[in-house]
Amino acid sequence: MKLSFPHPLIILLIFVILSGISTYLIPAGEFERRIDEATGREVVIGGTYQEVESQPISLGQLALAIPEGLIFGADLVVLIIIIGGAFYVVEKTGALQVGIEALIYRFRGNSIFLLVCLSIAFSIAGGTIGMQEEIIAMAPILVMLANKLNYDKISIIGLSLGSALLGAGLSPINPFNGLLAQNIAELNVQEGIVFRLMVFVIGIGLWTFLMIRKGKSKEEQTEPLEFMSVKITWNNALILILATGGVVVSGWGITQKDWGFNEMSALFFAIGIVCGLLGKMGLNGTARAYTAGFSEMIFAGVIVGLARSVYIVLEKGMVIDTMIQGLFSPLESLPDTMALSGLYLTQLLIHIPVPSTSGHAVLTIPLATPLMDLLGISRQLAVFTYQYPASMMDMLTPTNGGMMAVIAAAGINYKDWIKYILKSWILLSILCLISVFIALIWFG
């Protein structure tokens, strides 16, 4: 029987099972925690780790963790399904097809410029509002764009999802990543913004170059591409404005009005209904398109829920703090550069069981900060050695439900995704590590 690479569902189920097994092999332990008055978040108190009574997860608890993961992330799962339904309606109106064809015709002589703009747009979206799950619904549109430009669809997903993830990690103003970590480390958010912007520009520039260079389809064109002028009607224009405006308004709501997933779900549900009516689909036609879109996104929602299940198992087994303690404590006696390299690698590994960037920050920054103080290094290095590895690992780890859902929605096999981006990922990881060493000198 020919062996094949496991389905994403199987991969995540394997991680859930391995997490359960780890609760029998790894001693249970915990740090003391306190509520940080400035952020209202619970933070770990360094130096307070102690072992506690073992809490191994039973087979029944392991099975329950699967629906619990879906329930725990229900608001995000609902958001994915509703946004997916809304964009499916928009797609069925034909407005997206017309918009993409008009865009391609406009830049028919310079597709490279179009792809660069695509990467920049997604990197900014990632760097400001942490865009990731929102890309799930855009996956079919991005695949359509790849076909029109005769580009590898994995490259287009790399220029969208990859740029968004990298932008979130390198951004100096992402509230869910860098700003949160700086706040926990008690740093001035203005400090080092020039350095951060330089790394952001260089990192996104290199990633964009690598994805564009690799993306050109290897298949020979049997027929020359024909570019025809496309007229955008007023209702198509309104639909595109509404769809684009929804993304903009959701970003504004997140950053200015403290919106959560429910507010975003309500916004896009309304946008989907209005777009269906503008597209002359009628109430019943819009409802049918919506339900078809829901069914397309259910798998993506389940993937996100299963990724949460891994964390739930480790948390119930009380082994996460033990893993953190075991990975961090050996670094205290190393020279600066070796300690930073070890911390960088440690943070890469930690992001596998803790794929939430904000959760990762809350868990590790309170531990990394005292380590920097002990070594006489700027606390900015505690932030960099968390921020950069977390964003890089977001592109690889199957416990990142958002990434897995996007590539699934685009019809990309996880093995093919890893194989395609691995060399570029290694180059970017090396660049990020070098930037950490430069930061050691920059921040004195």
Tab-separated table of C-alpha atoms in Angstrom:
chain	number	residue	atom	x	y	z
A	1	MET	CA	0.000	0.000	0.000
A	2	LYS	CA	1.373	3.396	-0.980
A	3	LEU	CA	1.928	5.716	1.967
A	4	SER	CA	0.702	9.296	1.671
A	5	PHE	CA	1.280	12.379	3.774
A	6	PRO	CA	-1.351	12.655	6.544
A	7	HIS	CA	-4.423	14.802	6.052
A	8	PRO	CA	-4.376	18.073	8.128
A	9	LEU	CA	-7.137	16.631	10.324
A	10	ILE	CA	-4.977	13.578	11.058
A	11	ILE	CA	-1.912	15.733	11.747
A	12	LEU	CA	-3.750	17.743	14.388
A	13	LEU	CA	-5.297	14.633	15.932
A	14	ILE	CA	-1.768	13.206	16.229
A	15	PHE	CA	-0.694	16.380	18.030
A	16	VAL	CA	-3.663	16.062	20.401
A	17	ILE	CA	-2.700	12.443	21.178
A	18	LEU	CA	0.997	13.326	21.653
A	19	SER	CA	-0.057	16.135	23.997
A	20	GLY	CA	-2.037	13.631	26.039
A	21	ILE	CA	0.915	11.227	26.188
A	22	SER	CA	3.221	14.060	27.293
A	23	THR	CA	1.125	14.549	30.459
A	24	TYR	CA	2.308	11.089	31.567
A	25	LEU	CA	5.966	11.698	30.684
A	26	ILE	CA	6.513	15.334	31.726
A	27	PRO	CA	6.237	16.316	35.419
A	28	ALA	CA	3.388	18.696	36.217
A	29	GLY	CA	4.383	22.120	37.478
A	30	GLU	CA	3.330	25.724	37.583
A	31	PHE	CA	4.525	29.293	38.041
A	32	GLU	CA	2.820	31.779	40.286
A	33	ARG	CA	0.888	34.395	38.342
A	34	ARG	CA	-0.467	37.856	38.971
A	35	ILE	CA	-2.739	40.295	37.184
A	36	ASP	CA	-0.804	43.077	35.477
A	37	GLU	CA	-2.688	46.287	36.278
A	38	ALA	CA	-1.500	48.075	33.119
A	39	THR	CA	-2.776	45.411	30.710
A	40	GLY	CA	-5.312	43.515	32.811
A	41	ARG	CA	-3.618	40.279	31.718
A	42	GLU	CA	-2.385	37.434	33.856
A	43	VAL	CA	1.424	37.255	33.740
A	44	VAL	CA	3.937	34.721	35.009
A	45	ILE	CA	6.190	35.614	37.957
A	46	GLY	CA	9.773	34.540	37.192
A	47	GLY	CA	11.565	32.295	39.691
A	48	THR	CA	8.366	30.871	41.181
A	49	TYR	CA	8.200	27.534	39.348
A	50	GLN	CA	7.443	24.488	41.468
A	51	GLU	CA	6.360	20.948	40.712
A	52	VAL	CA	2.827	19.934	41.613
A	53	GLU	CA	0.900	16.700	41.724
A	54	SER	CA	0.800	14.961	38.356
A	55	GLN	CA	-2.362	15.559	36.322
A	56	PRO	CA	-2.237	12.942	33.515
A	57	ILE	CA	-5.004	13.221	30.944
A	58	SER	CA	-7.303	10.215	30.692
A	59	LEU	CA	-8.546	8.822	27.405
A	60	GLY	CA	-11.973	10.295	28.105
A	61	GLN	CA	-10.525	13.743	28.812
A	62	LEU	CA	-8.475	13.491	25.618
A	63	ALA	CA	-11.614	12.750	23.610
A	64	LEU	CA	-13.472	15.607	25.319
A	65	ALA	CA	-10.651	18.035	24.476
A	66	ILE	CA	-11.651	17.868	20.801
A	67	PRO	CA	-15.165	19.327	21.196
A	68	GLU	CA	-13.854	21.571	23.989
A	69	GLY	CA	-11.330	23.031	21.541
A	70	LEU	CA	-14.133	23.808	19.119
A	71	ILE	CA	-16.219	25.361	21.900
A	72	PHE	CA	-13.246	27.303	23.311
A	73	GLY	CA	-12.655	28.837	19.887
A	74	ALA	CA	-16.349	29.065	18.971
A	75	ASP	CA	-16.287	32.823	18.357
A	76	LEU	CA	-13.378	32.423	15.944
A	77	VAL	CA	-14.961	29.385	14.267
A	78	VAL	CA	-18.189	31.370	13.773
A	79	LEU	CA	-16.204	34.301	12.366
A	80	ILE	CA	-14.481	32.009	9.854
A	81	ILE	CA	-17.782	30.487	8.723
A	82	ILE	CA	-19.589	33.844	8.432
A	83	ILE	CA	-16.731	35.618	6.650
A	84	GLY	CA	-16.424	32.612	4.369
A	85	GLY	CA	-20.129	32.778	3.607
A	86	ALA	CA	-20.002	36.526	2.973
A	87	PHE	CA	-17.079	36.322	0.559
A	88	TYR	CA	-18.686	33.332	-1.150
A	89	VAL	CA	-21.739	35.506	-1.808
A	90	VAL	CA	-19.487	38.289	-3.107
A	91	GLU	CA	-17.748	35.793	-5.384
A	92	LYS	CA	-21.067	34.481	-6.729
A	93	THR	CA	-22.149	37.997	-7.704
A	94	GLY	CA	-19.292	37.976	-10.213
A	95	ALA	CA	-17.892	41.240	-8.847
A	96	LEU	CA	-14.637	39.669	-7.674
A	97	GLN	CA	-14.062	38.004	-11.025
A	98	VAL	CA	-14.636	41.306	-12.793
A	99	GLY	CA	-12.461	43.167	-10.286
A	100	ILE	CA	-9.547	40.751	-10.645
A	101	GLU	CA	-9.780	40.790	-14.437
A	102	ALA	CA	-9.874	44.596	-14.432
A	103	LEU	CA	-6.867	44.688	-12.097
A	104	ILE	CA	-4.918	42.257	-14.256
A	105	TYR	CA	-5.802	44.222	-17.389
A	106	ARG	CA	-4.666	47.438	-15.694
A	107	PHE	CA	-1.285	45.893	-14.847
A	108	ARG	CA	-1.167	43.485	-17.796
A	109	GLY	CA	2.312	44.658	-18.711
A	110	ASN	CA	3.647	44.582	-15.160
A	111	SER	CA	2.397	41.594	-13.167
A	112	ILE	CA	5.446	41.860	-10.911
A	113	PHE	CA	4.254	45.248	-9.688
A	114	LEU	CA	0.828	43.723	-8.972
A	115	LEU	CA	2.388	40.915	-6.915
A	116	VAL	CA	4.616	43.337	-5.000
A	117	CYS	CA	1.563	45.450	-4.163
A	118	LEU	CA	-0.250	42.286	-3.038
A	119	SER	CA	2.578	41.370	-0.668
A	120	ILE	CA	2.885	44.896	0.723
A	121	ALA	CA	-0.872	45.125	1.312
A	122	PHE	CA	-1.010	41.838	3.226
A	123	SER	CA	2.152	42.612	5.215
A	124	ILE	CA	0.620	45.920	6.341
A	125	ALA	CA	-2.661	44.178	7.206
A	126	GLY	CA	-0.724	41.606	9.226
A	127	GLY	CA	1.420	44.276	10.836
A	128	THR	CA	-1.533	46.398	11.965
A	129	ILE	CA	-4.475	44.097	12.724
A	130	GLY	CA	-2.734	40.711	12.774
A	131	MET	CA	-4.621	39.502	9.703
A	132	GLN	CA	-4.580	35.722	9.355
A	133	GLU	CA	-7.962	34.005	9.706
A	134	GLU	CA	-9.530	36.672	7.489
A	135	ILE	CA	-7.455	35.310	4.574
A	136	ILE	CA	-9.316	31.984	4.712
A	137	ALA	CA	-12.289	33.423	2.838
A	138	MET	CA	-9.994	35.126	0.319
A	139	ALA	CA	-8.212	31.874	-0.604
A	140	PRO	CA	-10.423	31.046	-3.625
A	141	ILE	CA	-9.926	34.590	-4.964
A	142	LEU	CA	-6.152	34.312	-4.560
A	143	VAL	CA	-6.158	30.973	-6.380
A	144	MET	CA	-8.156	32.610	-9.180
A	145	LEU	CA	-5.550	35.377	-9.377
A	146	ALA	CA	-2.756	32.781	-9.573
A	147	ASN	CA	-4.482	31.057	-12.487
A	148	LYS	CA	-4.998	34.347	-14.323
A	149	LEU	CA	-1.326	35.307	-13.921
A	150	ASN	CA	-0.036	31.788	-14.631
A	151	TYR	CA	1.624	31.749	-11.216
A	152	ASP	CA	1.973	28.876	-8.762
A	153	LYS	CA	-0.914	29.191	-6.308
A	154	ILE	CA	1.391	28.361	-3.394
A	155	SER	CA	3.469	31.404	-4.304
A	156	ILE	CA	0.352	33.610	-4.257
A	157	ILE	CA	-0.636	32.207	-0.850
A	158	GLY	CA	2.949	32.873	0.253
A	159	LEU	CA	2.620	36.485	-0.920
A	160	SER	CA	-0.637	36.857	1.019
A	161	LEU	CA	-0.681	34.558	4.061
A	162	GLY	CA	3.126	34.433	4.375
A	163	SER	CA	3.471	38.210	4.080
A	164	ALA	CA	0.695	38.753	6.624
A	165	LEU	CA	2.282	36.384	9.151
A	166	LEU	CA	5.739	37.840	8.604
A	167	GLY	CA	4.368	41.384	8.725
A	168	ALA	CA	2.661	40.625	12.043
A	169	GLY	CA	5.906	39.304	13.479
A	170	LEU	CA	8.215	42.067	12.274
A	171	SER	CA	5.793	44.951	12.760
A	172	PRO	CA	6.591	47.589	15.402
A	173	ILE	CA	2.888	48.355	15.914
A	174	ASN	CA	1.073	44.995	15.970
A	175	PRO	CA	-0.989	45.153	19.195
A	176	PHE	CA	-1.234	41.348	19.460
A	177	ASN	CA	2.498	40.723	19.149
A	178	GLY	CA	5.257	43.316	19.504
A	179	LEU	CA	3.296	45.999	21.379
A	180	LEU	CA	1.916	43.444	23.845
A	181	ALA	CA	5.386	41.994	24.468
A	182	GLN	CA	6.896	45.451	24.974
A	183	ASN	CA	4.134	46.325	27.407
A	184	ILE	CA	4.720	43.162	29.451
A	185	ALA	CA	8.494	43.843	29.427
A	186	GLU	CA	7.716	47.393	30.658
A	187	LEU	CA	9.341	49.046	27.642
A	188	ASN	CA	8.518	52.317	25.922
A	189	VAL	CA	6.757	51.384	22.661
A	190	GLN	CA	8.570	54.225	20.870
A	191	GLU	CA	11.984	52.808	21.752
A	192	GLY	CA	13.708	51.118	18.827
A	193	ILE	CA	10.926	51.809	16.321
A	194	VAL	CA	13.472	52.786	13.630
A	195	PHE	CA	15.333	49.506	14.063
A	196	ARG	CA	12.065	47.555	13.934
A	197	LEU	CA	10.936	49.337	10.764
A	198	MET	CA	14.266	48.564	9.089
A	199	VAL	CA	13.926	44.854	9.878
A	200	PHE	CA	10.279	44.945	8.711
A	201	VAL	CA	11.162	46.479	5.321
A	202	ILE	CA	14.169	44.193	4.717
A	203	GLY	CA	12.292	41.055	5.815
A	204	ILE	CA	9.183	41.721	3.716
A	205	GLY	CA	11.331	42.754	0.758
A	206	LEU	CA	13.347	39.525	0.864
A	207	TRP	CA	10.264	37.336	1.317
A	208	THR	CA	8.453	39.059	-1.571
A	209	PHE	CA	11.477	38.629	-3.846
A	210	LEU	CA	11.806	34.917	-2.999
A	211	MET	CA	8.103	34.157	-3.494
A	212	ILE	CA	7.853	36.045	-6.806
A	213	ARG	CA	11.040	34.492	-8.182
A	214	LYS	CA	9.881	30.984	-7.329
A	215	GLY	CA	6.253	31.432	-8.278
A	216	LYS	CA	6.313	31.611	-12.052
A	217	SER	CA	4.562	28.513	-13.328
A	218	LYS	CA	6.907	25.892	-14.763
A	219	GLU	CA	4.228	24.789	-17.217
A	220	GLU	CA	4.597	26.054	-20.749
A	221	GLN	CA	1.889	28.330	-22.030
A	222	THR	CA	0.155	26.474	-24.834
A	223	GLU	CA	-1.739	29.585	-25.797
A	224	PRO	CA	-0.806	33.222	-25.365
A	225	LEU	CA	-2.669	34.978	-22.569
A	226	GLU	CA	-5.340	37.308	-23.826
A	227	PHE	CA	-6.084	40.434	-21.840
A	228	MET	CA	-9.460	41.950	-22.518
A	229	SER	CA	-10.743	45.255	-21.254
A	230	VAL	CA	-13.387	44.721	-18.580
A	231	LYS	CA	-16.049	47.220	-17.602
A	232	ILE	CA	-16.944	47.397	-13.915
A	233	THR	CA	-20.650	48.171	-13.518
A	234	TRP	CA	-21.895	50.424	-10.710
A	235	ASN	CA	-23.295	47.528	-8.670
A	236	ASN	CA	-20.043	45.540	-9.077
A	237	ALA	CA	-18.143	48.615	-7.928
A	238	LEU	CA	-20.405	48.972	-4.877
A	239	ILE	CA	-19.948	45.294	-4.003
A	240	LEU	CA	-16.153	45.606	-4.218
A	241	ILE	CA	-16.211	48.790	-2.136
A	242	LEU	CA	-18.351	47.088	0.507
A	243	ALA	CA	-16.131	43.993	0.631
A	244	THR	CA	-12.946	46.074	0.855
A	245	GLY	CA	-14.587	48.476	3.284
A	246	GLY	CA	-15.492	45.577	5.549
A	247	VAL	CA	-11.820	44.682	5.965
A	248	VAL	CA	-10.927	48.336	6.609
A	249	VAL	CA	-13.772	48.874	9.084
A	250	SER	CA	-12.951	45.662	10.946
A	251	GLY	CA	-9.344	46.858	11.293
A	252	TRP	CA	-10.588	50.187	12.628
A	253	GLY	CA	-12.958	48.449	15.015
A	254	ILE	CA	-10.236	46.164	16.380
A	255	THR	CA	-7.724	48.938	16.954
A	256	GLN	CA	-10.011	51.826	17.918
A	257	LYS	CA	-13.182	50.299	19.367
A	258	ASP	CA	-11.862	47.110	20.956
A	259	TRP	CA	-13.947	44.913	18.682
A	260	GLY	CA	-13.890	41.176	19.110
A	261	PHE	CA	-14.768	38.337	16.750
A	262	ASN	CA	-18.521	38.738	17.346
A	263	GLU	CA	-18.559	42.346	16.128
A	264	MET	CA	-16.603	41.344	13.041
A	265	SER	CA	-18.995	38.449	12.406
A	266	ALA	CA	-21.991	40.794	12.593
A	267	LEU	CA	-20.340	43.249	10.203
A	268	PHE	CA	-19.518	40.670	7.540
A	269	PHE	CA	-22.881	38.941	7.847
A	270	ALA	CA	-24.576	42.220	6.982
A	271	ILE	CA	-22.095	42.904	4.164
A	272	GLY	CA	-22.791	39.488	2.650
A	273	ILE	CA	-26.563	40.078	2.623
A	274	VAL	CA	-26.252	43.561	1.089
A	275	CYS	CA	-23.779	42.365	-1.557
A	276	GLY	CA	-26.097	39.519	-2.544
A	277	LEU	CA	-28.979	41.943	-3.042
A	278	LEU	CA	-26.778	44.388	-4.980
A	279	GLY	CA	-25.683	41.473	-7.139
A	280	LYS	CA	-29.354	40.864	-8.023
A	281	MET	CA	-29.334	37.399	-6.444
A	282	GLY	CA	-32.530	38.058	-4.473
A	283	LEU	CA	-33.181	36.989	-0.893
A	284	ASN	CA	-33.432	33.274	-1.636
A	285	GLY	CA	-30.432	33.303	-3.961
A	286	THR	CA	-28.376	35.152	-1.373
A	287	ALA	CA	-29.442	32.676	1.333
A	288	ARG	CA	-28.501	29.688	-0.863
A	289	ALA	CA	-25.102	31.211	-1.650
A	290	TYR	CA	-24.549	31.950	2.026
A	291	THR	CA	-25.265	28.378	3.102
A	292	ALA	CA	-22.999	27.042	0.335
A	293	GLY	CA	-20.265	29.341	1.639
A	294	PHE	CA	-20.832	28.079	5.177
A	295	SER	CA	-20.289	24.492	4.054
A	296	GLU	CA	-17.053	25.482	2.284
A	297	MET	CA	-15.659	26.950	5.525
A	298	ILE	CA	-16.721	24.289	8.043
A	299	PHE	CA	-13.502	22.298	7.584
A	300	ALA	CA	-11.402	25.438	8.121
A	301	GLY	CA	-13.314	26.114	11.353
A	302	VAL	CA	-12.766	22.571	12.607
A	303	ILE	CA	-9.029	22.886	11.925
A	304	VAL	CA	-8.874	26.016	14.095
A	305	GLY	CA	-10.795	24.287	16.895
A	306	LEU	CA	-8.496	21.252	16.846
A	307	ALA	CA	-5.454	23.500	17.119
A	308	ARG	CA	-6.974	24.894	20.331
A	309	SER	CA	-7.489	21.333	21.615
A	310	VAL	CA	-3.707	20.766	21.746
A	311	TYR	CA	-3.273	23.689	24.119
A	312	ILE	CA	-6.252	22.604	26.244
A	313	VAL	CA	-4.725	19.133	26.787
A	314	LEU	CA	-1.328	20.555	27.782
A	315	GLU	CA	-2.956	23.112	30.064
A	316	LYS	CA	-5.142	20.534	31.809
A	317	GLY	CA	-2.130	18.272	32.282
A	318	MET	CA	-0.229	21.222	33.804
A	319	VAL	CA	2.892	20.514	31.728
A	320	ILE	CA	3.201	23.793	29.790
A	321	ASP	CA	4.970	25.612	32.637
A	322	THR	CA	7.320	22.645	33.070
A	323	MET	CA	8.199	22.793	29.368
A	324	ILE	CA	8.910	26.528	29.670
A	325	GLN	CA	11.070	26.042	32.774
A	326	GLY	CA	13.049	23.222	31.173
A	327	LEU	CA	13.742	25.212	28.022
A	328	PHE	CA	14.652	28.540	29.691
A	329	SER	CA	16.692	27.657	32.782
A	330	PRO	CA	19.819	26.299	30.977
A	331	LEU	CA	20.305	29.635	29.171
A	332	GLU	CA	21.197	31.609	32.286
A	333	SER	CA	24.867	30.497	32.369
A	334	LEU	CA	25.666	30.996	28.652
A	335	PRO	CA	27.527	33.903	26.924
A	336	ASP	CA	25.261	36.608	25.468
A	337	THR	CA	25.233	35.476	21.826
A	338	MET	CA	24.789	31.815	22.740
A	339	ALA	CA	22.053	32.667	25.242
A	340	LEU	CA	20.202	34.711	22.603
A	341	SER	CA	20.589	31.917	20.037
A	342	GLY	CA	19.295	29.418	22.571
A	343	LEU	CA	16.401	31.695	23.496
A	344	TYR	CA	15.532	32.165	19.800
A	345	LEU	CA	15.485	28.385	19.262
A	346	THR	CA	13.557	27.879	22.494
A	347	GLN	CA	10.874	30.329	21.410
A	348	LEU	CA	10.589	28.538	18.067
A	349	LEU	CA	9.875	25.287	19.912
A	350	ILE	CA	7.485	26.864	22.423
A	351	HIS	CA	5.319	28.240	19.629
A	352	ILE	CA	4.400	24.709	18.540
A	353	PRO	CA	2.337	23.875	21.666
A	354	VAL	CA	1.437	27.559	22.225
A	355	PRO	CA	0.491	28.866	18.731
A	356	SER	CA	-1.318	31.961	20.034
A	357	THR	CA	1.108	34.888	19.666
A	358	SER	CA	-0.523	36.836	22.504
A	359	GLY	CA	-0.682	33.743	24.719
A	360	HIS	CA	2.940	33.003	23.878
A	361	ALA	CA	3.947	36.544	24.879
A	362	VAL	CA	2.050	36.451	28.177
A	363	LEU	CA	3.601	33.082	29.005
A	364	THR	CA	7.255	33.689	28.096
A	365	ILE	CA	8.079	37.406	28.231
A	366	PRO	CA	7.820	37.516	32.068
A	367	LEU	CA	10.408	34.700	32.106
A	368	ALA	CA	12.676	36.026	29.352
A	369	THR	CA	12.788	39.540	30.855
A	370	PRO	CA	14.515	38.507	34.109
A	371	LEU	CA	16.949	36.461	32.010
A	372	MET	CA	17.899	39.581	30.037
A	373	ASP	CA	18.314	41.514	33.292
A	374	LEU	CA	20.545	38.766	34.652
A	375	LEU	CA	22.718	38.849	31.516
A	376	GLY	CA	22.853	42.654	31.492
A	377	ILE	CA	21.122	42.831	28.095
A	378	SER	CA	18.395	45.266	27.006
A	379	ARG	CA	14.884	43.943	27.569
A	380	GLN	CA	14.231	44.694	23.896
A	381	LEU	CA	16.099	41.466	23.178
A	382	ALA	CA	13.531	39.534	25.203
A	383	VAL	CA	10.892	40.933	22.847
A	384	PHE	CA	12.834	40.278	19.629
A	385	THR	CA	13.706	36.689	20.573
A	386	TYR	CA	9.993	36.034	21.107
A	387	GLN	CA	8.484	38.146	18.330
A	388	TYR	CA	10.565	36.951	15.382
A	389	PRO	CA	10.548	33.179	16.099
A	390	ALA	CA	6.799	33.217	16.840
A	391	SER	CA	6.000	34.798	13.467
A	392	MET	CA	8.326	32.442	11.610
A	393	MET	CA	6.924	29.353	13.308
A	394	ASP	CA	3.392	30.530	12.491
A	395	MET	CA	4.195	29.635	8.870
A	396	LEU	CA	5.171	26.050	9.721
A	397	THR	CA	3.490	24.642	12.804
A	398	PRO	CA	0.355	22.590	12.146
A	399	THR	CA	-0.978	23.782	15.519
A	400	ASN	CA	-1.546	27.208	13.908
A	401	GLY	CA	-5.158	26.649	12.914
A	402	GLY	CA	-5.346	29.858	10.881
A	403	MET	CA	-2.465	28.885	8.610
A	404	MET	CA	-3.747	25.334	8.221
A	405	ALA	CA	-7.223	26.614	7.379
A	406	VAL	CA	-5.938	29.023	4.711
A	407	ILE	CA	-3.889	26.415	2.856
A	408	ALA	CA	-6.777	23.948	3.152
A	409	ALA	CA	-9.181	26.512	1.679
A	410	ALA	CA	-6.706	27.085	-1.171
A	411	GLY	CA	-6.515	23.351	-1.865
A	412	ILE	CA	-2.840	23.115	-0.886
A	413	ASN	CA	-1.421	20.011	0.785
A	414	TYR	CA	0.454	20.768	4.040
A	415	LYS	CA	3.470	18.769	2.835
A	416	ASP	CA	3.591	20.760	-0.412
A	417	TRP	CA	3.334	24.053	1.510
A	418	ILE	CA	6.282	23.139	3.763
A	419	LYS	CA	8.362	21.865	0.853
A	420	TYR	CA	7.687	25.018	-1.152
A	421	ILE	CA	8.502	27.624	1.497
A	422	LEU	CA	11.183	25.792	3.531
A	423	LYS	CA	14.307	27.283	1.905
A	424	SER	CA	12.826	30.781	1.977
A	425	TRP	CA	11.754	30.214	5.572
A	426	ILE	CA	15.295	29.224	6.581
A	427	LEU	CA	16.739	32.349	4.924
A	428	LEU	CA	14.236	34.592	6.715
A	429	SER	CA	14.871	32.832	10.025
A	430	ILE	CA	18.616	33.436	9.633
A	431	LEU	CA	17.925	37.094	8.797
A	432	CYS	CA	15.795	37.441	11.942
A	433	LEU	CA	18.487	35.826	14.082
A	434	ILE	CA	21.152	38.128	12.600
A	435	SER	CA	18.896	41.095	13.387
A	436	VAL	CA	18.790	39.911	17.013
A	437	PHE	CA	22.607	39.986	17.153
A	438	ILE	CA	22.614	43.460	15.584
A	439	ALA	CA	20.036	44.549	18.158
A	440	LEU	CA	22.442	43.409	20.887
A	441	ILE	CA	24.854	46.091	19.643
A	442	TRP	CA	22.159	48.623	18.658
A	443	PHE	CA	20.555	48.683	22.109
A	444	GLY	CA	23.883	48.365	23.906
